[in-house]
Amino acid sequence: MITLSEENYLKCIYRLWQDKGQKITPTAIAESLGNNPASVVDMIRKLTDKQLINYDKKKGVELTTQGQKDATLIVRRHRLWEVFLLEKLGYHWDEIHDIAEELEHIKDATLADRLDKFLGFPEYDPHGDPIPKANGKMAKRYSTTLADVKTGGQCRVVAVKDTTSQFLQYLQKLGINIGTKIQLIERISFDNSLVISIDGAEHKTVSQKFGESLLIDM
Amino acid sequence: MITLSEENYLKCIYRLWQDKGQKITPTAIAESLGNNPASVVDMIRKLTDKQLINYDKKKGVELTTQGQKDATLIVRRHRLWEVFLLEKLGYHWDEIHDIAEELEHIKDATLADRLDKFLGFPEYDPHGDPIPKANGKMAKRYSTTLADVKTGGQCRVVAVKDTTSQFLQYLQKLGINIGTKIQLIERISFDNSLVISIDGAEHKTVSQKFGESLLIDM
DNA sequence: AAATAAAATTAGGCAAGACTAATTTTATTT
DNA sequence: AAATAAAATTAGTCTTGCCTAATTTTATTT
Ligand SMILES: [Mn+2]
Ligand SMILES: [Mn+2]
Ligand SMILES: [Mn+2]
Ligand SMILES: [Mn+2]
């Protein structure tokens, strides 16, 4: 049996792996979860014993085939619950992440599949992240951010990389949603701030960090 | 903050209180949860410190006003989730209890109320137990069992007192659901077995324990 | 009332999952 | 290459929630 904490670590490792494709270190995991590196080292031992990860000083942490499967299923449950909370219960997109963070740990052989069917087999969650299918496959993940757009370029928001309520509420305030069209008017060379036009409206300036948190399709 | 274990104890105490109205002892709690009495004594201390229960050698365990409120909310969540699992996800009534046992611990200020609304404010859960309203009030709880019916009497199943899948699957096999009409043909004085007719069909014999597990309305 | 049985409690222990502080290893500068 | 900084690891501690075994208290028989 895999515990709640183990599941959270697994999901975290999975995300780091997808996000960066880089070496996954204890420090990176600790930072991402807000835990102490010493605790991470403990958990690395546990997950290694359970054959869900491999750890090598040189290569860092890697998911085993089983670890990948388990992680994918947790992500599937998380994103399906997010769709449920938004579409069926009427939550806003900045409220659902934390609740899904708990719901994702409910274990039942058929729950995810039933929920998937009930929701009409959605491809993406409310933040634009692809929902893994029962077989582990999933739709395209976008990786280009608003910060990658060249000056003058036009793009469409397809996902958010940051799901904190601070960021999502800021987007709300700016009138940005999945699907919103944005034009990059100017890049301020001093600090890479971005001057943008949202749905053709008047110009607004946002930070580089902001730009790197919005995934777009050109 | 109240932990998952504390919530389970609280709900257990609440059920014992409703079921019997009798003195609630550490042994009774231990039995009901399948835990050791020593563990129960530990938890009694914790819940007392948090002012959710009072414990007196003479009177046994009693819920404080806050304890009652908390317990009622947990029960509310449990029963609402059961309705969801059955009606929206298509589970059978013998599969939902264990999943709801986990879902009931998801904490969010508005979740229960949103779920309630989404489900159309159901009065009873799939086992015939009344669902506490947001204000703590709830519909009538039935207390007469099939074992209380007098010979020759006709009654209607309104709830099950036992929600184990063994019992529920047995009911399924016998064709008994909430709403099913049962006539008590004969009571075997040797062991209080009951000869019954289900929806007017041929006679079947069931045990006293069975009779005491079915709540009915005359 | 004594003897016995049952229930409650205490004492001590264990595993999970976190922490801090100290140490060791590895990487980066100078 | 040595010095320094950063990262990883170890050692030891804490809380929660459970356990077993021993003891004490309470209830039931004889
Ligand atoms: Mn989680
Ligand atoms: Mn999401
Ligand atoms: Mn529970
Ligand atoms: Mn129920």
Short mmCIF file of C-alpha atoms (C1' of nucleotides) and ligand atoms in Angstrom, two decimals:
data_model
loop_
_atom_site.label_atom_id
_atom_site.label_comp_id
_atom_site.label_asym_id
_atom_site.label_seq_id
_atom_site.Cartn_x
_atom_site.Cartn_y
_atom_site.Cartn_z
CA MET A 1 0.00 0.00 0.00
CA ILE A 2 1.15 3.46 -0.85
CA THR A 3 0.56 6.15 1.78
CA LEU A 4 -0.75 9.66 1.28
CA SER A 5 2.68 11.17 1.84
CA GLU A 6 4.33 8.76 -0.54
CA GLU A 7 1.76 9.71 -3.16
CA ASN A 8 2.50 13.39 -2.72
CA TYR A 9 6.22 12.81 -3.11
CA LEU A 10 5.65 10.66 -6.17
CA LYS A 11 3.49 13.29 -7.79
CA CYS A 12 6.04 15.96 -6.98
CA ILE A 13 8.85 13.94 -8.57
CA TYR A 14 6.66 13.33 -11.60
CA ARG A 15 6.04 17.04 -12.00
CA LEU A 16 9.69 17.97 -11.64
CA TRP A 17 10.53 15.34 -14.20
CA GLN A 18 7.99 16.66 -16.70
CA ASP A 19 8.71 20.32 -16.04
CA LYS A 20 12.42 20.32 -16.42
CA GLY A 21 13.64 16.99 -17.61
CA GLN A 22 16.64 17.83 -15.48
CA LYS A 23 18.33 16.02 -12.65
CA ILE A 24 15.95 15.73 -9.70
CA THR A 25 17.78 16.39 -6.44
CA PRO A 26 16.66 16.08 -2.82
CA THR A 27 16.88 19.85 -2.53
CA ALA A 28 14.59 20.39 -5.51
CA ILE A 29 12.01 18.03 -4.05
CA ALA A 30 12.31 19.64 -0.62
CA GLU A 31 11.77 23.09 -2.10
CA SER A 32 8.82 22.00 -4.17
CA LEU A 33 7.04 20.37 -1.24
CA GLY A 34 8.09 22.88 1.40
CA ASN A 35 9.77 20.11 3.38
CA ASN A 36 13.23 19.77 4.86
CA PRO A 37 15.87 18.01 2.71
CA ALA A 38 16.47 15.56 5.57
CA SER A 39 12.85 14.46 5.34
CA VAL A 40 13.21 14.02 1.60
CA VAL A 41 16.21 11.76 2.08
CA ASP A 42 14.10 9.62 4.43
CA MET A 43 11.35 9.35 1.85
CA ILE A 44 13.75 8.61 -0.98
CA ARG A 45 14.77 5.55 0.98
CA LYS A 46 11.16 4.45 1.44
CA LEU A 47 10.20 4.94 -2.19
CA THR A 48 13.35 3.16 -3.31
CA ASP A 49 12.52 0.21 -1.05
CA LYS A 50 9.08 0.09 -2.64
CA GLN A 51 10.70 0.15 -6.10
CA LEU A 52 8.86 3.28 -7.15
CA ILE A 53 12.00 5.33 -7.75
CA ASN A 54 15.70 4.86 -8.31
CA TYR A 55 18.21 7.18 -6.79
CA ASP A 56 21.71 7.71 -7.97
CA LYS A 57 23.98 10.49 -6.80
CA LYS A 58 24.93 11.25 -10.38
CA LYS A 59 21.56 10.91 -12.09
CA GLY A 60 19.37 12.11 -9.25
CA VAL A 61 15.90 10.66 -8.63
CA GLU A 62 14.14 8.76 -11.40
CA LEU A 63 10.73 7.10 -11.46
CA THR A 64 10.62 3.38 -12.14
CA THR A 65 8.01 2.07 -14.57
CA GLN A 66 5.72 1.32 -11.63
CA GLY A 67 6.44 4.72 -10.12
CA GLN A 68 5.47 6.40 -13.37
CA LYS A 69 2.26 4.43 -13.53
CA ASP A 70 1.33 5.30 -9.97
CA ALA A 71 2.19 8.96 -10.41
CA THR A 72 0.18 9.19 -13.61
CA LEU A 73 -2.85 7.74 -11.87
CA ILE A 74 -2.60 10.27 -9.04
CA VAL A 75 -2.37 13.10 -11.56
CA ARG A 76 -5.35 11.63 -13.41
CA ARG A 77 -7.41 11.62 -10.25
CA HIS A 78 -6.30 15.13 -9.31
CA ARG A 79 -7.26 16.64 -12.64
CA LEU A 80 -10.54 14.78 -12.93
CA TRP A 81 -11.59 15.98 -9.49
CA GLU A 82 -10.65 19.52 -10.50
CA VAL A 83 -12.99 19.29 -13.47
CA PHE A 84 -15.71 17.96 -11.20
CA LEU A 85 -15.29 20.74 -8.67
CA LEU A 86 -15.39 23.44 -11.31
CA GLU A 87 -18.04 22.11 -13.63
CA LYS A 88 -20.39 20.34 -11.30
CA LEU A 89 -19.99 22.15 -8.01
CA GLY A 90 -19.39 25.63 -9.37
CA TYR A 91 -16.06 26.41 -7.74
CA HIS A 92 -13.75 28.95 -9.35
CA TRP A 93 -10.44 27.86 -10.84
CA ASP A 94 -8.43 29.34 -8.01
CA GLU A 95 -10.28 27.29 -5.37
CA ILE A 96 -10.08 23.78 -6.75
CA HIS A 97 -6.42 22.86 -6.52
CA ASP A 98 -6.21 22.45 -2.75
CA ILE A 99 -9.38 20.37 -2.55
CA ALA A 100 -8.21 18.13 -5.40
CA GLU A 101 -4.94 17.78 -3.51
CA GLU A 102 -6.93 15.80 -0.93
CA LEU A 103 -9.42 14.10 -3.23
CA GLU A 104 -6.64 12.65 -5.38
CA HIS A 105 -5.76 10.26 -2.55
CA ILE A 106 -9.13 8.51 -2.40
CA LYS A 107 -8.38 4.98 -3.45
CA ASP A 108 -10.90 2.81 -5.24
CA ALA A 109 -10.39 0.57 -8.22
CA THR A 110 -13.07 2.10 -10.42
CA LEU A 111 -13.52 5.62 -9.04
CA ALA A 112 -11.33 7.50 -11.52
CA ASP A 113 -12.87 5.73 -14.49
CA ARG A 114 -16.41 6.34 -13.29
CA LEU A 115 -15.66 9.99 -12.63
CA ASP A 116 -14.04 10.27 -16.06
CA LYS A 117 -17.15 8.88 -17.70
CA PHE A 118 -19.46 11.05 -15.61
CA LEU A 119 -17.53 14.15 -16.70
CA GLY A 120 -17.62 13.14 -20.36
CA PHE A 121 -13.97 12.12 -20.69
CA PRO A 122 -12.44 15.60 -20.52
CA GLU A 123 -9.05 16.04 -22.22
CA TYR A 124 -7.83 18.97 -20.14
CA ASP A 125 -8.35 20.16 -16.58
CA PRO A 126 -9.47 23.71 -15.76
CA HIS A 127 -5.85 24.92 -15.70
CA GLY A 128 -5.21 23.56 -19.18
CA ASP A 129 -3.25 20.51 -18.04
CA PRO A 130 -3.92 17.31 -19.97
CA ILE A 131 -5.73 14.56 -18.06
CA PRO A 132 -4.05 11.15 -18.36
CA LYS A 133 -6.39 8.54 -19.80
CA ALA A 134 -6.99 5.21 -18.04
CA ASN A 135 -4.21 3.73 -20.19
CA GLY A 136 -1.76 6.43 -19.11
CA LYS A 137 -1.75 8.30 -22.42
CA MET A 138 -2.65 11.95 -22.49
CA ALA A 139 -3.22 14.86 -24.83
CA LYS A 140 -0.49 17.31 -25.76
CA ARG A 141 1.18 19.36 -23.06
CA TYR A 142 2.08 22.84 -24.16
CA SER A 143 5.47 24.18 -23.19
CA THR A 144 5.82 27.59 -24.84
CA THR A 145 5.24 30.46 -22.42
CA LEU A 146 4.18 34.01 -23.02
CA ALA A 147 7.78 34.97 -22.25
CA ASP A 148 8.87 33.02 -25.35
CA VAL A 149 6.65 34.96 -27.75
CA LYS A 150 8.49 37.37 -29.99
CA THR A 151 7.62 41.05 -29.89
CA GLY A 152 4.53 41.79 -31.89
CA GLY A 153 3.43 38.17 -31.77
CA GLN A 154 -0.11 37.04 -31.14
CA CYS A 155 -0.96 33.99 -29.02
CA ARG A 156 -3.71 32.15 -27.17
CA VAL A 157 -3.58 31.08 -23.53
CA VAL A 158 -3.79 27.28 -23.30
CA ALA A 159 -2.70 26.57 -19.73
CA VAL A 160 -1.28 28.01 -16.50
CA LYS A 161 1.98 26.74 -15.12
CA ASP A 162 1.31 28.13 -11.65
CA THR A 163 -1.91 27.12 -9.90
CA THR A 164 -1.61 29.19 -6.75
CA SER A 165 -4.68 31.26 -6.00
CA GLN A 166 -2.51 34.40 -6.00
CA PHE A 167 -1.65 33.90 -9.64
CA LEU A 168 -5.08 32.70 -10.71
CA GLN A 169 -6.83 35.59 -9.02
CA TYR A 170 -4.44 38.01 -10.69
CA LEU A 171 -5.31 36.45 -14.04
CA GLN A 172 -8.98 36.81 -13.20
CA LYS A 173 -8.45 40.48 -12.43
CA LEU A 174 -6.70 40.94 -15.77
CA GLY A 175 -9.53 39.11 -17.51
CA ILE A 176 -7.30 36.24 -18.64
CA ASN A 177 -8.69 32.72 -19.00
CA ILE A 178 -7.87 29.61 -20.97
CA GLY A 179 -8.52 30.67 -24.58
CA THR A 180 -7.86 34.37 -24.10
CA LYS A 181 -5.90 35.99 -26.95
CA ILE A 182 -2.84 38.03 -26.04
CA GLN A 183 -0.56 40.16 -28.17
CA LEU A 184 2.96 40.94 -27.02
CA ILE A 185 3.44 44.62 -27.69
CA GLU A 186 6.86 45.20 -26.22
CA ARG A 187 9.52 43.61 -24.09
CA ILE A 188 11.22 45.97 -21.66
CA SER A 189 14.89 45.04 -21.93
CA PHE A 190 15.71 46.32 -18.44
CA ASP A 191 13.91 43.51 -16.61
CA ASN A 192 12.12 41.58 -19.37
CA SER A 193 8.76 42.97 -18.33
CA LEU A 194 6.13 42.41 -20.99
CA VAL A 195 3.72 44.95 -22.37
CA ILE A 196 0.69 43.05 -23.59
CA SER A 197 -2.75 43.58 -25.02
CA ILE A 198 -5.42 41.26 -23.70
CA ASP A 199 -8.14 40.47 -26.23
CA GLY A 200 -7.18 43.61 -28.09
CA ALA A 201 -7.77 45.91 -25.10
CA GLU A 202 -5.48 48.64 -23.81
CA HIS A 203 -1.85 47.86 -23.00
CA LYS A 204 -0.85 46.38 -19.66
CA THR A 205 2.57 45.57 -18.25
CA VAL A 206 3.36 42.27 -16.55
CA SER A 207 6.55 40.79 -15.12
CA GLN A 208 8.85 38.21 -16.65
CA LYS A 209 7.78 35.76 -13.94
CA PHE A 210 4.20 36.31 -15.00
CA GLY A 211 5.10 35.61 -18.63
CA GLU A 212 6.86 32.40 -17.71
CA SER A 213 3.79 31.17 -15.82
CA LEU A 214 1.39 31.34 -18.77
CA LEU A 215 1.50 28.59 -21.38
CA ILE A 216 0.43 29.64 -24.83
CA ASP A 217 -0.11 28.39 -28.35
CA MET A 218 0.93 30.63 -31.21
CA MET B 1 -7.69 21.30 13.51
CA ILE B 2 -9.33 17.96 13.89
CA THR B 3 -7.48 14.95 12.47
CA LEU B 4 -8.85 12.09 10.41
CA SER B 5 -8.65 9.69 13.34
CA GLU B 6 -10.32 12.11 15.68
CA GLU B 7 -13.12 12.50 13.16
CA ASN B 8 -13.60 8.75 12.97
CA TYR B 9 -13.78 8.46 16.75
CA LEU B 10 -16.21 11.35 16.94
CA LYS B 11 -18.47 9.82 14.33
CA CYS B 12 -18.31 6.47 16.11
CA ILE B 13 -19.30 8.06 19.42
CA TYR B 14 -22.10 9.90 17.69
CA ARG B 15 -23.42 6.66 16.22
CA LEU B 16 -23.26 4.80 19.52
CA TRP B 17 -25.07 7.67 21.14
CA GLN B 18 -27.86 7.65 18.55
CA ASP B 19 -28.12 3.88 18.32
CA LYS B 20 -28.44 3.03 21.94
CA GLY B 21 -28.78 6.16 24.00
CA GLN B 22 -26.89 4.12 26.55
CA LYS B 23 -23.65 4.70 28.40
CA ILE B 24 -20.75 4.86 25.94
CA THR B 25 -17.75 2.99 27.33
CA PRO B 26 -14.17 2.72 26.05
CA THR B 27 -14.82 -0.98 25.35
CA ALA B 28 -17.87 -0.18 23.24
CA ILE B 29 -15.90 2.34 21.18
CA ALA B 30 -12.98 -0.06 20.84
CA GLU B 31 -15.27 -2.81 19.60
CA SER B 32 -17.05 -0.57 17.17
CA LEU B 33 -13.82 0.70 15.60
CA GLY B 34 -11.88 -2.54 15.85
CA ASN B 35 -9.25 -0.82 17.98
CA ASN B 36 -7.68 -1.71 21.30
CA PRO B 37 -9.31 -0.22 24.45
CA ALA B 38 -5.94 1.26 25.39
CA SER B 39 -5.93 3.24 22.15
CA VAL B 40 -9.43 4.45 22.89
CA VAL B 41 -8.36 5.71 26.29
CA ASP B 42 -5.59 7.69 24.56
CA MET B 43 -8.04 9.24 22.16
CA ILE B 44 -10.57 10.01 24.89
CA ARG B 45 -7.88 12.18 26.45
CA LYS B 46 -7.22 14.00 23.17
CA LEU B 47 -10.86 14.65 22.40
CA THR B 48 -11.46 15.78 25.96
CA ASP B 49 -8.56 18.24 25.69
CA LYS B 50 -10.11 19.59 22.51
CA GLN B 51 -13.44 19.93 24.32
CA LEU B 52 -15.27 17.72 21.87
CA ILE B 53 -16.32 15.14 24.47
CA ASN B 54 -16.69 14.79 28.21
CA TYR B 55 -15.79 11.62 29.97
CA ASP B 56 -17.04 10.53 33.31
CA LYS B 57 -16.56 7.08 34.79
CA LYS B 58 -20.22 6.98 35.78
CA LYS B 59 -21.81 8.54 32.70
CA GLY B 60 -19.38 7.27 30.10
CA VAL B 61 -18.46 9.37 27.05
CA GLU B 62 -20.69 12.26 26.01
CA LEU B 63 -20.36 14.69 23.10
CA THR B 64 -20.09 18.38 23.93
CA THR B 65 -22.15 20.83 21.90
CA GLN B 66 -19.15 21.41 19.65
CA GLY B 67 -18.53 17.67 19.41
CA GLN B 68 -22.10 17.12 18.32
CA LYS B 69 -21.81 19.83 15.69
CA ASP B 70 -18.59 18.38 14.33
CA ALA B 71 -19.93 14.83 14.32
CA THR B 72 -23.11 15.88 12.55
CA LEU B 73 -21.11 17.58 9.83
CA ILE B 74 -19.01 14.47 9.26
CA VAL B 75 -22.14 12.36 8.99
CA ARG B 76 -23.62 14.93 6.61
CA ARG B 77 -20.60 14.70 4.36
CA HIS B 78 -20.54 10.90 4.52
CA ARG B 79 -24.16 10.53 3.48
CA LEU B 80 -24.03 13.17 0.78
CA TRP B 81 -21.02 11.48 -0.79
CA GLU B 82 -22.87 8.16 -0.66
CA VAL B 83 -25.73 9.68 -2.64
CA PHE B 84 -23.23 11.06 -5.13
CA LEU B 85 -21.46 7.73 -5.58
CA LEU B 86 -24.70 5.86 -6.12
CA GLU B 87 -26.66 8.33 -8.19
CA LYS B 88 -23.97 10.02 -10.22
CA LEU B 89 -21.23 7.44 -10.52
CA GLY B 90 -23.44 4.35 -10.66
CA TYR B 91 -21.99 2.39 -7.75
CA HIS B 92 -24.15 -0.20 -6.01
CA TRP B 93 -25.26 0.37 -2.43
CA ASP B 94 -22.87 -2.20 -1.04
CA GLU B 95 -19.83 -0.44 -2.55
CA ILE B 96 -20.30 3.13 -1.40
CA HIS B 97 -19.78 3.01 2.34
CA ASP B 98 -16.02 2.45 2.36
CA ILE B 99 -15.35 5.14 -0.23
CA ALA B 100 -17.54 7.63 1.65
CA GLU B 101 -15.57 6.70 4.77
CA GLU B 102 -12.61 8.44 3.12
CA LEU B 103 -14.45 11.21 1.29
CA GLU B 104 -16.13 12.40 4.49
CA HIS B 105 -12.78 13.73 5.70
CA ILE B 106 -12.23 16.17 2.85
CA LYS B 107 -12.38 19.55 4.49
CA ASP B 108 -13.56 22.65 2.72
CA ALA B 109 -15.89 25.33 3.98
CA THR B 110 -18.44 25.08 1.18
CA LEU B 111 -18.00 21.58 -0.20
CA ALA B 112 -20.85 19.86 1.65
CA ASP B 113 -23.29 22.61 0.80
CA ARG B 114 -22.34 22.64 -2.86
CA LEU B 115 -22.61 18.88 -3.05
CA ASP B 116 -25.97 19.02 -1.29
CA LYS B 117 -27.26 21.50 -3.86
CA PHE B 118 -25.80 19.53 -6.76
CA LEU B 119 -27.61 16.41 -5.55
CA GLY B 120 -30.91 18.26 -5.12
CA PHE B 121 -30.90 18.38 -1.31
CA PRO B 122 -31.60 14.70 -0.68
CA GLU B 123 -33.30 13.83 2.62
CA TYR B 124 -32.01 10.28 2.95
CA ASP B 125 -28.87 8.44 1.90
CA PRO B 126 -28.97 5.18 -0.10
CA HIS B 127 -29.18 3.14 3.11
CA GLY B 128 -32.20 5.09 4.32
CA ASP B 129 -30.29 7.18 6.86
CA PRO B 130 -31.37 10.82 7.12
CA ILE B 131 -28.86 13.39 5.88
CA PRO B 132 -28.27 16.24 8.35
CA LYS B 133 -29.03 19.63 6.82
CA ALA B 134 -26.52 22.47 6.90
CA ASN B 135 -28.18 23.67 10.10
CA GLY B 136 -27.78 20.28 11.76
CA LYS B 137 -31.47 19.33 11.56
CA MET B 138 -32.45 16.13 9.82
CA ALA B 139 -35.46 14.09 8.75
CA LYS B 140 -36.95 11.34 10.89
CA ARG B 141 -34.79 8.38 11.83
CA TYR B 142 -36.72 5.15 11.95
CA SER B 143 -36.09 2.81 14.85
CA THR B 144 -38.53 -0.09 14.48
CA THR B 145 -36.92 -3.20 13.05
CA LEU B 146 -38.39 -6.15 11.22
CA ALA B 147 -37.85 -8.12 14.42
CA ASP B 148 -40.35 -5.83 16.17
CA VAL B 149 -43.20 -6.52 13.73
CA LYS B 150 -45.96 -8.72 15.13
CA THR B 151 -46.77 -11.97 13.40
CA GLY B 152 -48.94 -11.42 10.35
CA GLY B 153 -47.93 -7.76 10.16
CA GLN B 154 -47.09 -5.97 6.94
CA CYS B 155 -44.29 -3.39 6.70
CA ARG B 156 -42.08 -1.43 4.33
CA VAL B 157 -38.28 -1.33 4.44
CA VAL B 158 -37.10 2.23 5.13
CA ALA B 159 -33.44 1.77 6.08
CA VAL B 160 -30.68 -0.71 6.85
CA LYS B 161 -28.97 -0.68 10.21
CA ASP B 162 -25.96 -2.63 8.97
CA THR B 163 -24.07 -1.29 5.97
CA THR B 164 -21.53 -4.06 5.53
CA SER B 165 -21.36 -5.42 2.01
CA GLN B 166 -22.11 -8.91 3.37
CA PHE B 167 -25.52 -7.77 4.59
CA LEU B 168 -26.28 -5.54 1.62
CA GLN B 169 -25.38 -8.21 -0.89
CA TYR B 170 -27.57 -10.68 0.98
CA LEU B 171 -30.44 -8.21 0.76
CA GLN B 172 -29.76 -7.81 -2.93
CA LYS B 173 -29.93 -11.57 -3.36
CA LEU B 174 -33.25 -11.64 -1.53
CA GLY B 175 -34.54 -8.80 -3.68
CA ILE B 176 -34.88 -6.41 -0.76
CA ASN B 177 -34.37 -2.67 -1.25
CA ILE B 178 -35.49 0.52 0.44
CA GLY B 179 -39.24 0.54 -0.18
CA THR B 180 -39.70 -3.21 -0.45
CA LYS B 181 -42.85 -4.55 1.27
CA ILE B 182 -42.42 -7.43 3.68
CA GLN B 183 -45.01 -9.49 5.55
CA LEU B 184 -44.03 -11.37 8.68
CA ILE B 185 -45.60 -14.79 8.31
CA GLU B 186 -44.26 -16.55 11.36
CA ARG B 187 -41.79 -16.22 14.19
CA ILE B 188 -39.98 -19.45 15.07
CA SER B 189 -39.98 -19.44 18.86
CA PHE B 190 -36.91 -21.69 19.10
CA ASP B 191 -34.45 -19.03 17.88
CA ASN B 192 -36.65 -16.10 16.84
CA SER B 193 -36.05 -16.81 13.17
CA LEU B 194 -38.51 -15.00 10.95
CA VAL B 195 -40.51 -16.44 8.10
CA ILE B 196 -41.26 -13.61 5.72
CA SER B 197 -42.83 -12.93 2.38
CA ILE B 198 -40.99 -10.38 0.23
CA ASP B 199 -43.30 -8.36 -2.03
CA GLY B 200 -45.88 -11.09 -1.69
CA ALA B 201 -43.58 -13.81 -3.04
CA GLU B 202 -42.95 -17.26 -1.58
CA HIS B 203 -41.91 -17.63 2.05
CA LYS B 204 -38.29 -17.30 3.13
CA THR B 205 -36.70 -17.73 6.53
CA VAL B 206 -34.22 -15.23 7.96
CA SER B 207 -32.42 -14.99 11.29
CA GLN B 208 -33.20 -12.78 14.25
CA LYS B 209 -29.99 -10.85 13.59
CA PHE B 210 -31.21 -10.22 10.07
CA GLY B 211 -34.54 -8.92 11.38
CA GLU B 212 -32.81 -6.57 13.79
CA SER B 213 -30.73 -5.10 10.97
CA LEU B 214 -33.66 -3.96 8.84
CA LEU B 215 -35.49 -0.77 9.79
CA ILE B 216 -39.11 -0.66 8.75
CA ASP B 217 -42.20 1.50 8.80
CA MET B 218 -45.54 -0.19 9.46
"C1'" DA C 1 -17.83 -10.75 52.17
"C1'" DA C 2 -14.63 -13.09 49.33
"C1'" DA C 3 -13.52 -14.71 45.04
"C1'" DT C 4 -13.59 -14.13 40.36
"C1'" DA C 5 -14.30 -11.92 36.06
"C1'" DA C 6 -14.49 -7.93 33.28
"C1'" DA C 7 -13.33 -3.28 32.23
"C1'" DA C 8 -10.32 0.54 32.47
"C1'" DT C 9 -5.98 2.35 32.87
"C1'" DT C 10 -0.98 2.77 32.86
"C1'" DA C 11 3.56 1.84 31.12
"C1'" DG C 12 6.33 1.11 27.51
"C1'" DG C 13 7.06 0.41 22.54
"C1'" DC C 14 6.71 0.91 17.45
"C1'" DA C 15 6.21 3.00 12.71
"C1'" DA C 16 5.32 7.03 9.88
"C1'" DG C 17 6.60 11.38 8.79
"C1'" DA C 18 8.12 15.38 9.98
"C1'" DC C 19 11.85 18.39 12.32
"C1'" DT C 20 16.82 20.52 13.95
"C1'" DA C 21 21.64 20.28 14.39
"C1'" DA C 22 25.87 18.24 13.16
"C1'" DT C 23 28.68 16.12 9.82
"C1'" DT C 24 30.25 14.59 5.43
"C1'" DT C 25 30.44 14.93 0.58
"C1'" DT C 26 30.48 17.48 -3.65
"C1'" DA C 27 30.85 21.69 -6.30
"C1'" DT C 28 32.51 26.26 -7.03
"C1'" DT C 29 35.71 30.01 -6.32
"C1'" DT C 30 39.78 32.06 -5.68
"C1'" DA D 1 45.28 23.14 -5.12
"C1'" DA D 2 43.21 25.18 -1.32
"C1'" DA D 3 39.43 27.56 0.52
"C1'" DT D 4 34.77 28.21 0.67
"C1'" DA D 5 30.02 27.35 -0.21
"C1'" DA D 6 26.33 24.37 -1.12
"C1'" DA D 7 24.13 19.98 -1.02
"C1'" DA D 8 23.45 15.59 0.98
"C1'" DT D 9 23.38 12.73 4.71
"C1'" DT D 10 23.28 11.11 9.49
"C1'" DA D 11 21.92 11.28 14.24
"C1'" DG D 12 18.72 12.22 17.32
"C1'" DT D 13 13.99 14.13 18.61
"C1'" DC D 14 8.95 14.90 18.40
"C1'" DT D 15 3.88 13.92 17.55
"C1'" DT D 16 0.19 10.97 16.11
"C1'" DG D 17 -2.01 6.86 16.48
"C1'" DC D 18 -1.75 2.56 17.17
"C1'" DC D 19 -0.13 -1.80 19.85
"C1'" DT D 20 0.91 -5.44 24.02
"C1'" DA D 21 1.50 -6.52 28.68
"C1'" DA D 22 0.84 -5.45 33.33
"C1'" DT D 23 -1.83 -3.39 36.79
"C1'" DT D 24 -5.67 -1.30 39.02
"C1'" DT D 25 -10.45 -0.52 39.46
"C1'" DT D 26 -15.20 -1.94 39.17
"C1'" DA D 27 -18.81 -5.37 38.70
"C1'" DT D 28 -20.58 -9.95 39.22
"C1'" DT D 29 -20.76 -14.46 41.34
"C1'" DT D 30 -20.50 -17.65 44.72
MN MN E 1 -2.20 15.49 -2.42
MN MN E 2 -4.96 21.58 -12.39
MN MN E 3 -13.90 7.89 7.90
MN MN E 4 -25.12 5.25 4.53
#
